[in-house]
DNA sequence: CCAAATGTACGGCGATCGTCGTATAATCGA
DNA sequence: TCGATTATACGACGATCGCCGTACATTTGG
């Protein structure tokens, strides 16, 4: 049995924006965006406990920002780029472009 | 004494996204975006009490999304378009483009 | 001057959020 | 088989959120 993900048409803006409004979740999204391949939960350098990380991944998945597939004991995460672009054109790119925007 | 607004350089993405993650606040932002001139708080058809509205306007102002100037007993609200575009290029447009995206 | 209008401040309410610890399930490697 | 690894589930905690009612401050108009 696979994991629950909202359909593209069911993505709602407030939920997506809320999912993106947490620094840790933004870090996850950025890590996925800069990766060629799906990433496991434990490989993103999050400075939080595993249970908290699980919570954040769930928020992102429930909002439709990421897609998760089980792979043994691990879980492979990927960005739902096309779905987000289809539903909210330009939004993801704008957020990703703004994330590293805290230079010296 | 005028109202407190964060400087453009002090705008932070999570706070802005959080401010935009509420339907009522999105409604305010959309109303301001589609208006040629600044709008008073009471002219946006919000189905909430005045004190709740005050709260939402404060969240938007603290995040740097809107600008408020006092005008007699009223308060004139405007979008900080240029500041947001400078700090987070494309973000506001993407959000505004996505807002009416819940048709039948 | 007084009343109406506009919006804020304060306090309270239930709900959600972010965090954690502990316990648990599932898979892989020795 | 057994232990290590990966991640979840559950319950708890304080903090914040969204909402409201009431009281208040300020300005405008009669």
Coordinates of C-alpha atoms (C1' of nucleotides) in Angstrom, one line a residue, chain B residues 41-42 50 54 73 75, chain C residues 5-10:
Chain B
X41 CA -9.5 48.2 6.2
X42 CA -13.2 48.1 6.1
X50 CA -13.1 44.1 13.1
X54 CA -7.0 44.1 12.7
X73 CA -9.6 57.6 11.7
X75 CA -5.9 53.4 7.7
Chain C
dA5 C1' -17.4 56.0 12.3
dT6 C1' -13.0 53.7 12.0
dG7 C1' -9.8 51.0 13.8
dT8 C1' -6.8 49.4 18.0
dA9 C1' -5.8 47.1 22.5
dC10 C1' -6.5 43.7 25.7

